[in-house]
Amino acid sequence: MSLAPYSGPFGRPELIHLLRRTLFGVSPGDLSHFDGMSLTQVVNELLTFTNTTTPPLKTYALPVGGQPDPTAVDPDVPFGTTWTTVPIDPNLNPNPSGFRRQSFMSWWAGNMLQQERNIREKLVLCWHTNLATQASTVQVAEPVYQMNQLLRDNCLGNYRQLMYDVSVSPAMLIYLNGYLNNVFAPDENYARELMELFTLGEGSGYTEDDVQAAARVLTGWSIQFQNNGVPIIPQTTFIPFLHDTTDKTFSPFFNNATITGQTGANAGATELNALLDMIFQNEEVSRHICRKLYRFFVHGGIDAAVEADIIEPLAQVFRDNATAPDQLRIVMETLLLSEHFFSNDVRACMVG
């Protein structure tokens, strides 16, 4: 069992295994396209793409006089054009937000069904599964779409940068109550998920006091839904007087680090960056994220041997490329080209 580059045969069985892991199903056309390529060539093509996805369009209508009438719902959006840049008038009846959410879900499912020959759609689902938001909870369709685009644009990028962007995204601020977290009533929801699910992992060693301190770091972020009474696409804003400006001290797990309280318009960004820097200095982040990728793309189970021989060296690759803009691409390339990825033990098994 090794993370060393695979040097065995790369024929039809190996190609099918690789494509099943990185695509949603393998068509005869997919096999024909990649047939004759080397392993390195196939992996390079799977990991090379640009985000060319077109946004979801208005394809919904309401029946009027027995006929579908697109103007009867979401009238500010012409039929066949995108709703993603058009604010919703709160006085509209019916409110089109539910139609937009359904449009988003159909659009995303369509992207998976009509996938390109690369790993993008599989990775978007992977990151959505691990950095989850829920359309029915967020309610507002535009931030839900923005979150999907964020994952789409950064699925092979830098994980620490992705965590900053996710932390201040409107969808996540709404979903985990970050927009309600303020100095007068701290909300620990996002701080807890940030450590437990998104970075360090449950049982890694952080304390309840650490969660509370992180929640104070994250106070003051909010969502702007209107500008001078005019509806806008929801966007993140920072409100300085709602931010806890006192120092935040953490446990020995974080080497008793203190994040100095900040004031002013940049206080939220400065303290969030300090919090992420502190968290990402801990090696548990690299292990936790590499385990997630392993379970999604290789095998659902991780025993002591896999932890020692695969997760630890892969986590080292993650750490060695901590500042690389394509950090996650390097990690995925290492995994997909590895000897272990093609071992019989991880073929035709459950993943995810």
mmCIF file of C-alpha atoms in Angstrom:
data_model
loop_
_atom_site.group_PDB
_atom_site.id
_atom_site.type_symbol
_atom_site.label_atom_id
_atom_site.label_comp_id
_atom_site.label_asym_id
_atom_site.label_seq_id
_atom_site.Cartn_x
_atom_site.Cartn_y
_atom_site.Cartn_z
ATOM 1 C CA MET A 1 0.000 0.000 0.000
ATOM 2 C CA SER A 2 1.625 3.194 -1.165
ATOM 3 C CA LEU A 3 0.999 6.737 -2.355
ATOM 4 C CA ALA A 4 3.913 6.322 -4.772
ATOM 5 C CA PRO A 5 3.074 6.753 -8.483
ATOM 6 C CA TYR A 6 1.313 3.764 -10.040
ATOM 7 C CA SER A 7 3.551 1.821 -12.433
ATOM 8 C CA GLY A 8 1.338 -1.129 -13.337
ATOM 9 C CA PRO A 9 -0.699 -1.719 -16.499
ATOM 10 C CA PHE A 10 -3.145 0.982 -17.558
ATOM 11 C CA GLY A 11 -5.683 -0.764 -19.740
ATOM 12 C CA ARG A 12 -9.454 -0.741 -20.066
ATOM 13 C CA PRO A 13 -10.145 -2.015 -16.484
ATOM 14 C CA GLU A 14 -7.936 0.687 -14.940
ATOM 15 C CA LEU A 15 -9.443 3.391 -17.147
ATOM 16 C CA ILE A 16 -12.984 2.358 -16.205
ATOM 17 C CA HIS A 17 -12.069 2.413 -12.510
ATOM 18 C CA LEU A 18 -10.554 5.897 -12.791
ATOM 19 C CA LEU A 19 -13.497 7.317 -14.733
ATOM 20 C CA ARG A 20 -16.079 5.767 -12.420
ATOM 21 C CA ARG A 21 -14.430 7.533 -9.515
ATOM 22 C CA THR A 22 -14.141 10.925 -11.208
ATOM 23 C CA LEU A 23 -17.281 11.068 -13.383
ATOM 24 C CA PHE A 24 -20.978 10.351 -12.843
ATOM 25 C CA GLY A 25 -21.060 7.185 -14.903
ATOM 26 C CA VAL A 26 -18.944 6.191 -17.893
ATOM 27 C CA SER A 27 -20.342 6.193 -21.423
ATOM 28 C CA PRO A 28 -18.928 4.383 -24.473
ATOM 29 C CA GLY A 29 -18.026 7.833 -25.773
ATOM 30 C CA ASP A 30 -15.989 8.532 -22.636
ATOM 31 C CA LEU A 31 -14.067 5.283 -23.048
ATOM 32 C CA SER A 32 -13.446 5.989 -26.711
ATOM 33 C CA HIS A 33 -12.251 9.517 -25.951
ATOM 34 C CA PHE A 34 -9.636 8.429 -23.401
ATOM 35 C CA ASP A 35 -8.692 5.123 -25.028
ATOM 36 C CA GLY A 36 -4.984 4.988 -25.849
ATOM 37 C CA MET A 37 -3.988 7.802 -23.504
ATOM 38 C CA SER A 38 -1.500 7.244 -20.710
ATOM 39 C CA LEU A 39 -2.585 7.450 -17.080
ATOM 40 C CA THR A 40 -0.850 10.805 -16.691
ATOM 41 C CA GLN A 41 -2.603 12.178 -19.778
ATOM 42 C CA VAL A 42 -6.033 11.045 -18.590
ATOM 43 C CA VAL A 43 -5.585 12.454 -15.083
ATOM 44 C CA ASN A 44 -4.279 15.731 -16.468
ATOM 45 C CA GLU A 45 -7.359 16.097 -18.683
ATOM 46 C CA LEU A 46 -9.692 15.182 -15.831
ATOM 47 C CA LEU A 47 -8.111 17.872 -13.645
ATOM 48 C CA THR A 48 -7.919 20.587 -16.308
ATOM 49 C CA PHE A 49 -10.990 22.702 -16.976
ATOM 50 C CA THR A 50 -12.417 26.197 -16.821
ATOM 51 C CA ASN A 51 -15.736 27.140 -15.302
ATOM 52 C CA THR A 52 -17.781 27.669 -18.437
ATOM 53 C CA THR A 53 -21.125 26.663 -16.945
ATOM 54 C CA THR A 54 -23.973 28.913 -18.039
ATOM 55 C CA PRO A 55 -26.276 30.137 -15.232
ATOM 56 C CA PRO A 56 -29.777 28.755 -14.631
ATOM 57 C CA LEU A 57 -32.538 30.261 -16.747
ATOM 58 C CA LYS A 58 -36.179 31.099 -16.186
ATOM 59 C CA THR A 59 -38.100 28.185 -17.660
ATOM 60 C CA TYR A 60 -41.038 28.311 -15.252
ATOM 61 C CA ALA A 61 -44.538 29.736 -15.699
ATOM 62 C CA LEU A 62 -48.013 29.672 -14.161
ATOM 63 C CA PRO A 63 -51.206 28.602 -15.934
ATOM 64 C CA VAL A 64 -53.415 31.467 -17.031
ATOM 65 C CA GLY A 65 -56.561 30.666 -18.985
ATOM 66 C CA GLY A 66 -55.409 27.091 -19.379
ATOM 67 C CA GLN A 67 -52.063 28.092 -20.896
ATOM 68 C CA PRO A 68 -48.633 28.546 -19.254
ATOM 69 C CA ASP A 69 -47.882 32.251 -18.840
ATOM 70 C CA PRO A 70 -44.255 33.131 -17.912
ATOM 71 C CA THR A 71 -45.267 36.697 -17.040
ATOM 72 C CA ALA A 72 -47.522 35.424 -14.244
ATOM 73 C CA VAL A 73 -44.506 34.621 -12.057
ATOM 74 C CA ASP A 74 -41.178 36.459 -11.695
ATOM 75 C CA PRO A 75 -42.258 39.075 -14.268
ATOM 76 C CA ASP A 76 -38.993 41.038 -14.019
ATOM 77 C CA VAL A 77 -37.132 38.115 -15.610
ATOM 78 C CA PRO A 78 -37.902 37.460 -19.293
ATOM 79 C CA PHE A 79 -38.531 33.816 -20.140
ATOM 80 C CA GLY A 80 -35.320 32.062 -21.174
ATOM 81 C CA THR A 81 -32.986 34.507 -19.400
ATOM 82 C CA THR A 82 -31.182 34.099 -16.079
ATOM 83 C CA TRP A 83 -32.716 35.175 -12.793
ATOM 84 C CA THR A 84 -29.412 35.079 -10.906
ATOM 85 C CA THR A 85 -28.728 38.810 -11.328
ATOM 86 C CA VAL A 86 -32.294 40.105 -10.882
ATOM 87 C CA PRO A 87 -33.364 41.120 -7.334
ATOM 88 C CA ILE A 88 -36.805 39.994 -6.189
ATOM 89 C CA ASP A 89 -39.436 42.615 -5.455
ATOM 90 C CA PRO A 90 -40.789 41.526 -2.033
ATOM 91 C CA ASN A 91 -44.259 42.746 -3.038
ATOM 92 C CA LEU A 92 -44.577 40.212 -5.860
ATOM 93 C CA ASN A 93 -47.405 37.707 -5.503
ATOM 94 C CA PRO A 94 -46.569 34.912 -5.856
ATOM 95 C CA ASN A 95 -43.051 35.370 -4.554
ATOM 96 C CA PRO A 96 -40.799 33.735 -7.162
ATOM 97 C CA SER A 97 -38.080 32.583 -4.752
ATOM 98 C CA GLY A 98 -39.390 29.010 -4.632
ATOM 99 C CA PHE A 99 -39.494 28.856 -8.419
ATOM 100 C CA ARG A 100 -35.907 30.081 -8.537
ATOM 101 C CA ARG A 101 -34.754 27.483 -6.008
ATOM 102 C CA GLN A 102 -36.381 24.743 -8.069
ATOM 103 C CA SER A 103 -34.752 26.190 -11.175
ATOM 104 C CA PHE A 104 -31.375 26.067 -9.425
ATOM 105 C CA MET A 105 -31.787 22.431 -8.405
ATOM 106 C CA SER A 106 -32.820 21.437 -11.923
ATOM 107 C CA TRP A 107 -29.854 23.362 -13.327
ATOM 108 C CA TRP A 108 -27.397 21.649 -10.993
ATOM 109 C CA ALA A 109 -28.819 18.193 -11.708
ATOM 110 C CA GLY A 110 -28.576 18.991 -15.409
ATOM 111 C CA ASN A 111 -24.910 19.885 -15.053
ATOM 112 C CA MET A 112 -24.233 16.503 -13.479
ATOM 113 C CA LEU A 113 -26.243 14.638 -16.100
ATOM 114 C CA GLN A 114 -24.584 16.523 -18.959
ATOM 115 C CA GLN A 115 -21.120 16.521 -17.407
ATOM 116 C CA GLU A 116 -17.992 17.398 -19.285
ATOM 117 C CA ARG A 117 -15.164 14.858 -19.301
ATOM 118 C CA ASN A 118 -13.511 16.186 -16.155
ATOM 119 C CA ILE A 119 -13.780 15.901 -12.400
ATOM 120 C CA ARG A 120 -15.479 19.260 -11.836
ATOM 121 C CA GLU A 121 -19.049 18.074 -11.224
ATOM 122 C CA LYS A 122 -17.911 15.282 -8.909
ATOM 123 C CA LEU A 123 -15.810 17.753 -6.914
ATOM 124 C CA VAL A 124 -18.619 20.294 -6.669
ATOM 125 C CA LEU A 125 -20.798 17.594 -5.111
ATOM 126 C CA CYS A 126 -17.926 16.510 -2.855
ATOM 127 C CA TRP A 127 -17.399 20.005 -1.487
ATOM 128 C CA HIS A 128 -21.118 20.678 -1.220
ATOM 129 C CA THR A 129 -21.456 17.487 0.822
ATOM 130 C CA ASN A 130 -18.717 18.646 3.188
ATOM 131 C CA LEU A 131 -19.358 22.423 3.182
ATOM 132 C CA ALA A 132 -23.094 21.977 3.119
ATOM 133 C CA THR A 133 -25.841 24.548 2.840
ATOM 134 C CA GLN A 134 -29.496 23.772 2.174
ATOM 135 C CA ALA A 135 -31.658 25.684 -0.292
ATOM 136 C CA SER A 136 -34.840 25.203 1.737
ATOM 137 C CA THR A 137 -33.150 26.714 4.812
ATOM 138 C CA VAL A 138 -31.360 29.561 3.043
ATOM 139 C CA GLN A 139 -34.655 30.281 1.236
ATOM 140 C CA VAL A 140 -33.157 32.968 -1.011
ATOM 141 C CA ALA A 141 -32.173 31.415 -4.338
ATOM 142 C CA GLU A 142 -29.435 33.820 -5.421
ATOM 143 C CA PRO A 143 -27.036 33.048 -2.514
ATOM 144 C CA VAL A 144 -27.642 29.323 -3.063
ATOM 145 C CA TYR A 145 -26.518 29.707 -6.666
ATOM 146 C CA GLN A 146 -23.566 31.875 -5.594
ATOM 147 C CA MET A 147 -22.387 29.159 -3.195
ATOM 148 C CA ASN A 148 -22.498 26.543 -5.928
ATOM 149 C CA GLN A 149 -20.493 28.861 -8.162
ATOM 150 C CA LEU A 150 -17.978 29.416 -5.366
ATOM 151 C CA LEU A 151 -17.417 25.666 -5.037
ATOM 152 C CA ARG A 152 -17.358 25.308 -8.822
ATOM 153 C CA ASP A 153 -14.719 28.028 -9.248
ATOM 154 C CA ASN A 154 -12.495 26.811 -6.394
ATOM 155 C CA CYS A 155 -12.953 23.029 -6.333
ATOM 156 C CA LEU A 156 -9.260 22.520 -7.206
ATOM 157 C CA GLY A 157 -7.998 25.721 -5.628
ATOM 158 C CA ASN A 158 -6.552 26.594 -2.230
ATOM 159 C CA TYR A 159 -8.516 25.186 0.695
ATOM 160 C CA ARG A 160 -7.673 27.923 3.169
ATOM 161 C CA GLN A 161 -8.841 30.570 0.678
ATOM 162 C CA LEU A 162 -11.961 28.526 0.019
ATOM 163 C CA MET A 163 -12.698 28.493 3.755
ATOM 164 C CA TYR A 164 -12.413 32.279 3.954
ATOM 165 C CA ASP A 165 -14.779 32.707 1.013
ATOM 166 C CA VAL A 166 -17.252 30.146 2.368
ATOM 167 C CA SER A 167 -17.180 31.765 5.815
ATOM 168 C CA VAL A 168 -18.377 35.117 4.466
ATOM 169 C CA SER A 169 -20.662 33.808 1.720
ATOM 170 C CA PRO A 170 -24.301 34.916 2.035
ATOM 171 C CA ALA A 171 -25.564 31.326 1.833
ATOM 172 C CA MET A 172 -23.383 30.095 4.699
ATOM 173 C CA LEU A 173 -24.024 33.199 6.800
ATOM 174 C CA ILE A 174 -27.754 32.541 6.485
ATOM 175 C CA TYR A 175 -27.602 28.745 6.796
ATOM 176 C CA LEU A 176 -25.569 28.629 10.020
ATOM 177 C CA ASN A 177 -26.838 31.885 11.545
ATOM 178 C CA GLY A 178 -23.607 33.798 11.015
ATOM 179 C CA TYR A 179 -25.576 36.880 10.037
ATOM 180 C CA LEU A 180 -27.209 36.820 13.496
ATOM 181 C CA ASN A 181 -23.912 36.435 15.376
ATOM 182 C CA ASN A 182 -23.090 39.687 17.183
ATOM 183 C CA VAL A 183 -21.362 41.021 20.277
ATOM 184 C CA PHE A 184 -24.661 41.289 22.162
ATOM 185 C CA ALA A 185 -25.809 37.727 21.360
ATOM 186 C CA PRO A 186 -22.958 35.489 20.133
ATOM 187 C CA ASP A 187 -24.070 32.514 18.033
ATOM 188 C CA GLU A 188 -21.710 29.511 18.088
ATOM 189 C CA ASN A 189 -23.288 27.606 15.204
ATOM 190 C CA TYR A 190 -20.810 28.429 12.444
ATOM 191 C CA ALA A 191 -17.765 28.460 14.745
ATOM 192 C CA ARG A 192 -18.594 24.910 15.838
ATOM 193 C CA GLU A 193 -19.095 23.632 12.291
ATOM 194 C CA LEU A 194 -15.952 25.424 11.124
ATOM 195 C CA MET A 195 -13.864 23.387 13.556
ATOM 196 C CA GLU A 196 -15.818 20.125 13.711
ATOM 197 C CA LEU A 197 -16.768 19.635 10.054
ATOM 198 C CA PHE A 198 -14.864 22.049 7.836
ATOM 199 C CA THR A 199 -11.308 22.009 9.188
ATOM 200 C CA LEU A 200 -10.140 20.079 12.262
ATOM 201 C CA GLY A 201 -12.627 17.261 12.693
ATOM 202 C CA GLU A 202 -14.518 15.979 15.698
ATOM 203 C CA GLY A 203 -12.340 14.881 18.603
ATOM 204 C CA SER A 204 -9.189 16.524 17.282
ATOM 205 C CA GLY A 205 -8.546 18.362 20.542
ATOM 206 C CA TYR A 206 -10.152 21.794 20.382
ATOM 207 C CA THR A 207 -12.339 22.741 23.340
ATOM 208 C CA GLU A 208 -15.759 24.234 23.962
ATOM 209 C CA ASP A 209 -14.014 27.431 25.040
ATOM 210 C CA ASP A 210 -12.280 27.506 21.651
ATOM 211 C CA VAL A 211 -15.659 27.368 19.904
ATOM 212 C CA GLN A 212 -16.922 30.233 22.046
ATOM 213 C CA ALA A 213 -13.820 32.321 21.350
ATOM 214 C CA ALA A 214 -14.101 31.644 17.608
ATOM 215 C CA ALA A 215 -17.752 32.700 17.679
ATOM 216 C CA ARG A 216 -16.671 36.052 19.139
ATOM 217 C CA VAL A 217 -14.090 36.422 16.361
ATOM 218 C CA LEU A 218 -16.871 35.923 13.816
ATOM 219 C CA THR A 219 -19.279 38.540 15.187
ATOM 220 C CA GLY A 220 -20.447 41.442 13.041
ATOM 221 C CA TRP A 221 -20.957 39.806 9.649
ATOM 222 C CA SER A 222 -24.404 40.362 8.169
ATOM 223 C CA ILE A 223 -26.424 40.269 4.940
ATOM 224 C CA GLN A 224 -27.652 43.301 3.035
ATOM 225 C CA PHE A 225 -30.946 42.649 1.243
ATOM 226 C CA GLN A 226 -31.767 46.244 0.292
ATOM 227 C CA ASN A 227 -29.986 49.469 -0.603
ATOM 228 C CA ASN A 228 -31.909 52.595 0.417
ATOM 229 C CA GLY A 229 -35.097 50.563 0.389
ATOM 230 C CA VAL A 230 -34.474 49.088 -3.051
ATOM 231 C CA PRO A 231 -34.114 45.269 -3.248
ATOM 232 C CA ILE A 232 -30.678 44.007 -4.280
ATOM 233 C CA ILE A 233 -29.083 40.609 -4.750
ATOM 234 C CA PRO A 234 -28.210 39.636 -1.140
ATOM 235 C CA GLN A 235 -24.601 40.472 -0.346
ATOM 236 C CA THR A 236 -22.301 40.155 2.640
ATOM 237 C CA THR A 237 -21.592 43.207 4.740
ATOM 238 C CA PHE A 238 -19.681 43.831 7.974
ATOM 239 C CA ILE A 239 -21.155 46.007 10.738
ATOM 240 C CA PRO A 240 -18.348 47.196 13.059
ATOM 241 C CA PHE A 241 -20.513 48.076 16.072
ATOM 242 C CA LEU A 242 -21.855 44.497 16.145
ATOM 243 C CA HIS A 243 -18.330 43.055 16.365
ATOM 244 C CA ASP A 244 -16.691 41.930 19.619
ATOM 245 C CA THR A 245 -13.556 44.081 19.770
ATOM 246 C CA THR A 246 -12.007 42.379 22.818
ATOM 247 C CA ASP A 247 -9.090 39.928 22.629
ATOM 248 C CA LYS A 248 -9.912 36.235 22.155
ATOM 249 C CA THR A 249 -7.654 33.648 23.821
ATOM 250 C CA PHE A 250 -7.630 29.982 22.822
ATOM 251 C CA SER A 251 -6.679 26.713 24.534
ATOM 252 C CA PRO A 252 -3.323 24.869 24.600
ATOM 253 C CA PHE A 253 -4.553 22.954 21.530
ATOM 254 C CA PHE A 254 -3.907 26.232 19.700
ATOM 255 C CA ASN A 255 -0.774 26.998 21.759
ATOM 256 C CA ASN A 256 -2.756 29.457 23.894
ATOM 257 C CA ALA A 257 -2.938 31.828 20.932
ATOM 258 C CA THR A 258 -4.617 35.192 21.336
ATOM 259 C CA ILE A 259 -6.376 36.970 18.499
ATOM 260 C CA THR A 260 -6.168 40.672 19.185
ATOM 261 C CA GLY A 261 -9.506 42.433 19.031
ATOM 262 C CA GLN A 262 -9.859 44.834 16.127
ATOM 263 C CA THR A 263 -12.021 47.860 15.428
ATOM 264 C CA GLY A 264 -13.231 49.534 12.264
ATOM 265 C CA ALA A 265 -14.443 48.415 8.864
ATOM 266 C CA ASN A 266 -11.690 45.803 8.383
ATOM 267 C CA ALA A 267 -11.973 44.248 11.847
ATOM 268 C CA GLY A 268 -14.018 41.275 10.673
ATOM 269 C CA ALA A 269 -11.715 40.353 7.809
ATOM 270 C CA THR A 270 -8.573 40.829 9.903
ATOM 271 C CA GLU A 271 -9.788 38.630 12.747
ATOM 272 C CA LEU A 272 -11.234 35.990 10.413
ATOM 273 C CA ASN A 273 -7.872 35.719 8.665
ATOM 274 C CA ALA A 274 -6.140 35.415 12.034
ATOM 275 C CA LEU A 275 -8.576 32.678 13.075
ATOM 276 C CA LEU A 276 -8.034 30.701 9.878
ATOM 277 C CA ASP A 277 -4.259 31.114 10.110
ATOM 278 C CA MET A 278 -4.364 29.750 13.663
ATOM 279 C CA ILE A 279 -6.575 26.797 12.696
ATOM 280 C CA PHE A 280 -4.586 25.894 9.586
ATOM 281 C CA GLN A 281 -1.316 25.810 11.534
ATOM 282 C CA ASN A 282 -2.640 22.624 13.122
ATOM 283 C CA GLU A 283 -1.814 19.471 11.156
ATOM 284 C CA GLU A 284 -5.215 17.985 11.968
ATOM 285 C CA VAL A 285 -6.714 20.148 9.206
ATOM 286 C CA SER A 286 -4.677 18.419 6.507
ATOM 287 C CA ARG A 287 -5.550 14.971 7.842
ATOM 288 C CA HIS A 288 -9.249 15.755 8.148
ATOM 289 C CA ILE A 289 -9.560 17.111 4.600
ATOM 290 C CA CYS A 290 -7.520 14.281 3.082
ATOM 291 C CA ARG A 291 -9.732 11.733 4.829
ATOM 292 C CA LYS A 292 -12.783 13.394 3.291
ATOM 293 C CA LEU A 293 -11.272 13.243 -0.194
ATOM 294 C CA TYR A 294 -10.184 9.640 0.329
ATOM 295 C CA ARG A 295 -13.650 8.510 1.425
ATOM 296 C CA PHE A 296 -15.315 10.286 -1.490
ATOM 297 C CA PHE A 297 -12.977 9.152 -4.266
ATOM 298 C CA VAL A 298 -11.216 5.975 -3.082
ATOM 299 C CA HIS A 299 -12.867 3.940 -0.304
ATOM 300 C CA GLY A 300 -15.406 4.512 2.435
ATOM 301 C CA GLY A 301 -13.253 2.939 5.157
ATOM 302 C CA ILE A 302 -9.960 4.103 6.657
ATOM 303 C CA ASP A 303 -8.087 1.619 8.836
ATOM 304 C CA ALA A 304 -4.782 2.087 10.649
ATOM 305 C CA ALA A 305 -2.738 1.015 7.620
ATOM 306 C CA VAL A 306 -4.505 3.449 5.276
ATOM 307 C CA GLU A 307 -4.119 6.212 7.846
ATOM 308 C CA ALA A 308 -0.375 5.620 8.125
ATOM 309 C CA ASP A 309 0.483 4.797 4.511
ATOM 310 C CA ILE A 310 -1.955 6.997 2.562
ATOM 311 C CA ILE A 311 -3.583 9.708 4.682
ATOM 312 C CA GLU A 312 -0.404 10.860 6.442
ATOM 313 C CA PRO A 313 1.713 11.283 3.284
ATOM 314 C CA LEU A 314 -1.231 12.840 1.421
ATOM 315 C CA ALA A 315 -1.725 15.262 4.307
ATOM 316 C CA GLN A 316 1.951 16.166 3.983
ATOM 317 C CA VAL A 317 1.335 17.019 0.315
ATOM 318 C CA PHE A 318 -1.574 19.206 1.467
ATOM 319 C CA ARG A 319 0.700 21.015 3.954
ATOM 320 C CA ASP A 320 3.642 21.310 1.562
ATOM 321 C CA ASN A 321 1.378 23.179 -0.847
ATOM 322 C CA ALA A 322 -0.437 25.253 1.761
ATOM 323 C CA THR A 323 0.035 28.515 -0.140
ATOM 324 C CA ALA A 324 -0.307 27.132 -3.669
ATOM 325 C CA PRO A 325 -3.337 28.493 -5.558
ATOM 326 C CA ASP A 326 -3.880 24.968 -6.959
ATOM 327 C CA GLN A 327 -3.279 23.127 -3.688
ATOM 328 C CA LEU A 328 -6.288 20.830 -4.059
ATOM 329 C CA ARG A 329 -5.371 19.982 -7.648
ATOM 330 C CA ILE A 330 -1.943 18.840 -6.482
ATOM 331 C CA VAL A 331 -3.496 16.712 -3.732
ATOM 332 C CA MET A 332 -6.006 15.124 -6.115
ATOM 333 C CA GLU A 333 -3.348 14.491 -8.756
ATOM 334 C CA THR A 334 -1.176 12.732 -6.186
ATOM 335 C CA LEU A 335 -4.092 10.556 -5.103
ATOM 336 C CA LEU A 336 -5.362 9.644 -8.581
ATOM 337 C CA LEU A 337 -1.885 8.751 -9.849
ATOM 338 C CA SER A 338 -1.022 6.634 -6.819
ATOM 339 C CA GLU A 339 -0.363 2.921 -6.613
ATOM 340 C CA HIS A 340 -2.990 2.602 -3.892
ATOM 341 C CA PHE A 341 -5.739 4.140 -6.036
ATOM 342 C CA PHE A 342 -5.450 1.227 -8.493
ATOM 343 C CA SER A 343 -5.096 -1.577 -5.955
ATOM 344 C CA ASN A 344 -7.710 -4.330 -6.093
ATOM 345 C CA ASP A 345 -8.773 -3.516 -2.538
ATOM 346 C CA VAL A 346 -10.355 -0.210 -3.571
ATOM 347 C CA ARG A 347 -11.958 -1.183 -6.873
ATOM 348 C CA ALA A 348 -15.725 -1.812 -7.128
ATOM 349 C CA CYS A 349 -16.243 -0.726 -3.524
ATOM 350 C CA MET A 350 -18.432 1.798 -1.735
ATOM 351 C CA VAL A 351 -17.233 5.409 -1.613
ATOM 352 C CA GLY A 352 -18.641 8.662 -0.304
#
